mmCIF file with all atom_site columns, C-alpha atoms in Angstrom:
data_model
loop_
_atom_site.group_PDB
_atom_site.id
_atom_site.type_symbol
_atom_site.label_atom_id
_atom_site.label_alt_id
_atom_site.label_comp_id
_atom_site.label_asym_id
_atom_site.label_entity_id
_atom_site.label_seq_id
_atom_site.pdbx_PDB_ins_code
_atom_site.Cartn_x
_atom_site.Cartn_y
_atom_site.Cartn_z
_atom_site.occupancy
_atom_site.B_iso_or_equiv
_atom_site.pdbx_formal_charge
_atom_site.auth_seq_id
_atom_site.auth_comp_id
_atom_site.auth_asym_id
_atom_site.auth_atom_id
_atom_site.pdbx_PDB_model_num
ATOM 1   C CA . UNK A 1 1   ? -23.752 -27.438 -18.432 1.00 0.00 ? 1   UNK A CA 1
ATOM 2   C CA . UNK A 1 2   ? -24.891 -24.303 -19.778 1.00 0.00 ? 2   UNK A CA 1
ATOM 3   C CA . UNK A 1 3   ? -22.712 -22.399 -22.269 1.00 0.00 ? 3   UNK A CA 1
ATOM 4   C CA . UNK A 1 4   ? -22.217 -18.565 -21.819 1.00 0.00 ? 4   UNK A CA 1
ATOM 5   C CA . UNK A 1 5   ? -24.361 -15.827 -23.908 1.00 0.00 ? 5   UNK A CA 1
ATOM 6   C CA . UNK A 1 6   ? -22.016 -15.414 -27.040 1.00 0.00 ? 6   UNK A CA 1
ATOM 7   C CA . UNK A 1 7   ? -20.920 -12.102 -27.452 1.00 0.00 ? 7   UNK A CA 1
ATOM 8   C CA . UNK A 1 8   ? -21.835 -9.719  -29.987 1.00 0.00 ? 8   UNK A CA 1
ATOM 9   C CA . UNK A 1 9   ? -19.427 -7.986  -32.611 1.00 0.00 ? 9   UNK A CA 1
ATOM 10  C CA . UNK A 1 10  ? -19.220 -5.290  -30.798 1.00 0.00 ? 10  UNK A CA 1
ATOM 11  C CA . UNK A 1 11  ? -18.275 -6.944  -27.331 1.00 0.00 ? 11  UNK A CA 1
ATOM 12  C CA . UNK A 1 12  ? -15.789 -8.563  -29.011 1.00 0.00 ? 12  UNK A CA 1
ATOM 13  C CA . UNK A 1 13  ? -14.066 -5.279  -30.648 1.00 0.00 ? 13  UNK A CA 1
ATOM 14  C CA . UNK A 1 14  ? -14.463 -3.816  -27.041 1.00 0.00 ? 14  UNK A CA 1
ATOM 15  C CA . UNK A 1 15  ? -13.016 -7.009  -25.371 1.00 0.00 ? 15  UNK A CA 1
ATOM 16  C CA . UNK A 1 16  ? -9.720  -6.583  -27.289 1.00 0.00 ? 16  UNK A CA 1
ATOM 17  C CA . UNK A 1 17  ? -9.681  -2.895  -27.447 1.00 0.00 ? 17  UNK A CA 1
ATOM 18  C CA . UNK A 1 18  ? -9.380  -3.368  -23.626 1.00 0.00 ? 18  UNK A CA 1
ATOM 19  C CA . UNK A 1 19  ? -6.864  -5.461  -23.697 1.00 0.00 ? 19  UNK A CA 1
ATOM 20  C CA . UNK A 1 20  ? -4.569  -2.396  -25.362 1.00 0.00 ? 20  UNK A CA 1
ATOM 21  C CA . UNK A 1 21  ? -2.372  -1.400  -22.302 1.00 0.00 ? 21  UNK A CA 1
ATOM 22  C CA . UNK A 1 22  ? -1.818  2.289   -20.920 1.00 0.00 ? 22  UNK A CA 1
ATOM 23  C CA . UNK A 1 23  ? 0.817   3.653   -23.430 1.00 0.00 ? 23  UNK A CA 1
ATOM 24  C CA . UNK A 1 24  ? 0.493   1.452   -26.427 1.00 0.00 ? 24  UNK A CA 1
ATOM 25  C CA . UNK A 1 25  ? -1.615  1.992   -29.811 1.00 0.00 ? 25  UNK A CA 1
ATOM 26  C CA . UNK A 1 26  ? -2.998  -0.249  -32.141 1.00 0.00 ? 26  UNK A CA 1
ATOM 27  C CA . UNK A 1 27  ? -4.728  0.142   -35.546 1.00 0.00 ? 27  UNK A CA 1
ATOM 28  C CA . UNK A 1 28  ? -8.369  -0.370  -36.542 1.00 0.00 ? 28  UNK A CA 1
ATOM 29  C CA . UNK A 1 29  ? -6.499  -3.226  -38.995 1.00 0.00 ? 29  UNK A CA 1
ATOM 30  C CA . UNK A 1 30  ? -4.787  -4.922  -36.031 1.00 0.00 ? 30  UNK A CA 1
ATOM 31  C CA . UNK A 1 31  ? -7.842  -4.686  -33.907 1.00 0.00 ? 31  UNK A CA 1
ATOM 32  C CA . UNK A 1 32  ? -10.055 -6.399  -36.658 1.00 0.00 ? 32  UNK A CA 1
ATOM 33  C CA . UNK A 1 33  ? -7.574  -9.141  -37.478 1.00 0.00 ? 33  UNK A CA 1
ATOM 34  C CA . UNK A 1 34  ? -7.721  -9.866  -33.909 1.00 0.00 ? 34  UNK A CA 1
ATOM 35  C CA . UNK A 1 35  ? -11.471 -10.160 -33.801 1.00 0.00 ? 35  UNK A CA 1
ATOM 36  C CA . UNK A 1 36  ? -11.763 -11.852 -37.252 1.00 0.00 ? 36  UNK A CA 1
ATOM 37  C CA . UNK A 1 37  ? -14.685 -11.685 -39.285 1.00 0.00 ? 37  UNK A CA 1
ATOM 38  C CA . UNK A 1 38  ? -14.708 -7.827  -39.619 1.00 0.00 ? 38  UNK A CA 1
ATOM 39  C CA . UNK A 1 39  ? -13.528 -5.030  -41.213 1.00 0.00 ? 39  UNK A CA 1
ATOM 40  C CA . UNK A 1 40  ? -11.084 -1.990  -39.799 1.00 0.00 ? 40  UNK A CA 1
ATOM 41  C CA . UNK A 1 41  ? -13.855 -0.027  -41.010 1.00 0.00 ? 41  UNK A CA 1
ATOM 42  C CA . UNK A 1 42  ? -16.394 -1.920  -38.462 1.00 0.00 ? 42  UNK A CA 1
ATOM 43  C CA . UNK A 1 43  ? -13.475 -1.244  -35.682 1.00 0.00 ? 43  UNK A CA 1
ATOM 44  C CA . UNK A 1 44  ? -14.529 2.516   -36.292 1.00 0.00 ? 44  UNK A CA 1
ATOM 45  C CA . UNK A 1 45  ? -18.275 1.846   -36.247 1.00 0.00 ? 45  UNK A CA 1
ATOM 46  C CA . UNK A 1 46  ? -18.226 -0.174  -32.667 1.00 0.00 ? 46  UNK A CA 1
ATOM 47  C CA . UNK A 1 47  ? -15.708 2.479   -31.671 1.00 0.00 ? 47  UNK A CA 1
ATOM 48  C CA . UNK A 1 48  ? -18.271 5.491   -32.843 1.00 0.00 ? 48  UNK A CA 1
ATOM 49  C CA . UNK A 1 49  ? -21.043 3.674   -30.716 1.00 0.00 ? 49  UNK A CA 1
ATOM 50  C CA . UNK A 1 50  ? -19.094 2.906   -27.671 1.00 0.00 ? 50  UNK A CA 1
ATOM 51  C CA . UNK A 1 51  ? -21.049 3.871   -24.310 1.00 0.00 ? 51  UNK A CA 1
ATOM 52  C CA . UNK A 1 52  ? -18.755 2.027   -22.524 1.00 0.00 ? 52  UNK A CA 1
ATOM 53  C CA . UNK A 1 53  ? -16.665 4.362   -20.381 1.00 0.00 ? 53  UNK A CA 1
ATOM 54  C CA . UNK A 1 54  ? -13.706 1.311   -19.859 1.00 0.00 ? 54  UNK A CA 1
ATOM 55  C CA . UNK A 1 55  ? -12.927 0.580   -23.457 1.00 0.00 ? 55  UNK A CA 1
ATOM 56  C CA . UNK A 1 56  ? -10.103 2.955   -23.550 1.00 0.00 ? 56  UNK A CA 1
ATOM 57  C CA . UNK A 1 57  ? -10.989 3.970   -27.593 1.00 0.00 ? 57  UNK A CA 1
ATOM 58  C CA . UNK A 1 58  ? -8.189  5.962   -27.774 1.00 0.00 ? 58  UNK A CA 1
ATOM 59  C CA . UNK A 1 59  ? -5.842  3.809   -28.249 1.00 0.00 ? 59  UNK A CA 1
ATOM 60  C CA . UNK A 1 60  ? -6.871  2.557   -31.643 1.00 0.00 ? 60  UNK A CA 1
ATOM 61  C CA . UNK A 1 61  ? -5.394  4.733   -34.487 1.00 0.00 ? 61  UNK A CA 1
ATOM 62  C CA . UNK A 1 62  ? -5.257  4.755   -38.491 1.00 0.00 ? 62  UNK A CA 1
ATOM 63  C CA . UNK A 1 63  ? -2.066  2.712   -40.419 1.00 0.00 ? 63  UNK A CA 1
ATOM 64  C CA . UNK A 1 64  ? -0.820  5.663   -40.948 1.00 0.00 ? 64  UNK A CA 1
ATOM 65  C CA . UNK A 1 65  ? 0.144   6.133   -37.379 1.00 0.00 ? 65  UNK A CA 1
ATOM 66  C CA . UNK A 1 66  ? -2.594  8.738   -37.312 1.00 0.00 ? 66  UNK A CA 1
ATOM 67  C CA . UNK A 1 67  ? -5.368  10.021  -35.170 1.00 0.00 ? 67  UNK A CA 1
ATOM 68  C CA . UNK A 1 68  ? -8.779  9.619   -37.477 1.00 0.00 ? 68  UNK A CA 1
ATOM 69  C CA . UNK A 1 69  ? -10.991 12.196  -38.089 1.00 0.00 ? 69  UNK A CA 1
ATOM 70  C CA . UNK A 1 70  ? -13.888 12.427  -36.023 1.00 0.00 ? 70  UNK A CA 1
ATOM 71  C CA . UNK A 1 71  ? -16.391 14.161  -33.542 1.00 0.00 ? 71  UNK A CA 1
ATOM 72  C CA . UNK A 1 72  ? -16.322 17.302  -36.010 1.00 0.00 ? 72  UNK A CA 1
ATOM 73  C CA . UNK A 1 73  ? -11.713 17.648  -35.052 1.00 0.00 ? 73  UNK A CA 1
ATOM 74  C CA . UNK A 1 74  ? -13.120 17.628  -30.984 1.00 0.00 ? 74  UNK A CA 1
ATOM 75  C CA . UNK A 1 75  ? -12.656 13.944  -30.906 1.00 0.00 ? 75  UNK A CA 1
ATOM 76  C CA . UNK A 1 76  ? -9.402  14.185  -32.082 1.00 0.00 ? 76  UNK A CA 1
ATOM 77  C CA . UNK A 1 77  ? -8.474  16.510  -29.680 1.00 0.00 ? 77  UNK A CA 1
ATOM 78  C CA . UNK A 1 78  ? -9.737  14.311  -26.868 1.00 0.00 ? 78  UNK A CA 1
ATOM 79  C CA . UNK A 1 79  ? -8.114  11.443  -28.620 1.00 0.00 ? 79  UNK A CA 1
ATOM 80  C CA . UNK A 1 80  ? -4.733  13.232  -28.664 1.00 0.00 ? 80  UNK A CA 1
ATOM 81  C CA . UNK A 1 81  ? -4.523  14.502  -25.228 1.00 0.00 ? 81  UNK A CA 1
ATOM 82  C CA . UNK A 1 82  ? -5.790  11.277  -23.544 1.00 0.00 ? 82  UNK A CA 1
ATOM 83  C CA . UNK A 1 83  ? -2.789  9.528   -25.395 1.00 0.00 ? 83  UNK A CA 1
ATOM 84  C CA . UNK A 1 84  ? -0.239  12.146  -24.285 1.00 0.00 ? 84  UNK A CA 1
ATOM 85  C CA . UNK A 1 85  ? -1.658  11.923  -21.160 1.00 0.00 ? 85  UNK A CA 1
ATOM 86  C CA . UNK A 1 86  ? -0.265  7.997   -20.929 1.00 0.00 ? 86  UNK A CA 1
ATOM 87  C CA . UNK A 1 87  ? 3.594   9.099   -22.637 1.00 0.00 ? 87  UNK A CA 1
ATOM 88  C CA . UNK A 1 88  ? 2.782   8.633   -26.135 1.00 0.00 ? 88  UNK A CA 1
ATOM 89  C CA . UNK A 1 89  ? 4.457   11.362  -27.711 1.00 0.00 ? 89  UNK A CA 1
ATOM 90  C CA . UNK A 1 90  ? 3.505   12.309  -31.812 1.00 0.00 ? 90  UNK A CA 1
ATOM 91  C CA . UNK A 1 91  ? 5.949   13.444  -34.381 1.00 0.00 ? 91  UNK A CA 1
ATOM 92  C CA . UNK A 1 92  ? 6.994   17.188  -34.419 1.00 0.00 ? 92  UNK A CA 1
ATOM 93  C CA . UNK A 1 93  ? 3.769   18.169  -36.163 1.00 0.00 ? 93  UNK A CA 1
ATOM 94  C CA . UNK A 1 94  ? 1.857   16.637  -33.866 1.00 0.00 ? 94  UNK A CA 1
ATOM 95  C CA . UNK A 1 95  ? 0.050   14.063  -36.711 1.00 0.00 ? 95  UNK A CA 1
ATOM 96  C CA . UNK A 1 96  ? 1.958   10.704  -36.188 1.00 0.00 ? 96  UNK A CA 1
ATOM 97  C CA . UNK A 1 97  ? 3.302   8.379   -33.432 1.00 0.00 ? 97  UNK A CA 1
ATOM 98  C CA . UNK A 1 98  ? 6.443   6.256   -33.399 1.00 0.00 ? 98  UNK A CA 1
ATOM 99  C CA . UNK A 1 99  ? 5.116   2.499   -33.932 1.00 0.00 ? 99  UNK A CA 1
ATOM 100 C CA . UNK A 1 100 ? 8.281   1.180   -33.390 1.00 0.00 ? 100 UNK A CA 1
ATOM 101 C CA . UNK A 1 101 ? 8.039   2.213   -29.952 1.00 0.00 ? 101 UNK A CA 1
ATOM 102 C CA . UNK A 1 102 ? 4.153   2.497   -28.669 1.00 0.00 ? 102 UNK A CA 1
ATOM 103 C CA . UNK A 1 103 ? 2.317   -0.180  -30.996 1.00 0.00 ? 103 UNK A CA 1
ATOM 104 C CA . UNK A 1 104 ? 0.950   -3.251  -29.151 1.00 0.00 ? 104 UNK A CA 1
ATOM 105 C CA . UNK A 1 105 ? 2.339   -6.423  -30.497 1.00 0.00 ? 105 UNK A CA 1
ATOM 106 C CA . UNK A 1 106 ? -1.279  -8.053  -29.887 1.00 0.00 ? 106 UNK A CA 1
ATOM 107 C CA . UNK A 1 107 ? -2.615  -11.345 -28.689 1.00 0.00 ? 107 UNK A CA 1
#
């Protein structure tokens, strides 16, 4: 019996980014525990690469409950509306979500 290709890093942080359902968050930290054998910084770098068009990317946020800076503030934009789009609704200034209520509990 033949064993399946093994995945790359990358497929890996994609796998479980999928996995992230319409409406929830989770951090780069969470993400990377998850995996194993990577950084929350490497979360960002698969994230930054992604071609993918089904990893939904914007779903993974900073500890702080924050949006990170990227794509020059357009990204965050993007990120932003895409995740109002789904009901998840940021703090009066507009910088921070409610973990207690959106954050995936994970696998």
């Amino acid at each position: 019996m033949e064993r399946p290709p093994k995945r790359s890093l990358y497929q890996e942080i994609y796998a479980v980014v999928r996995m992230i359902p319409p409406g929830k968050v989770a951090t780069y930290g969470q993400v990377a525990k998850i995996v194993g054998g990577c950084s929350a910084q490497m979360i960002g770098f698969a994230l930054a690469a992604l071609q993918a068009e089904d990893v939904p990317w914007q779903r993974v946020i900073n500890a702080q409950g924050k949006i990170s800076a990227h794509g020059d503030g357009f990204g965050n934009a993007i990120q932003k509306a895409l995740l109002e789009q789904e009901g998840i609704r940021f703090d009066w200034e507009g910088q921070v979500v409610d973990f207690e209520s959106v954050r995936w509990e994970g696998i």
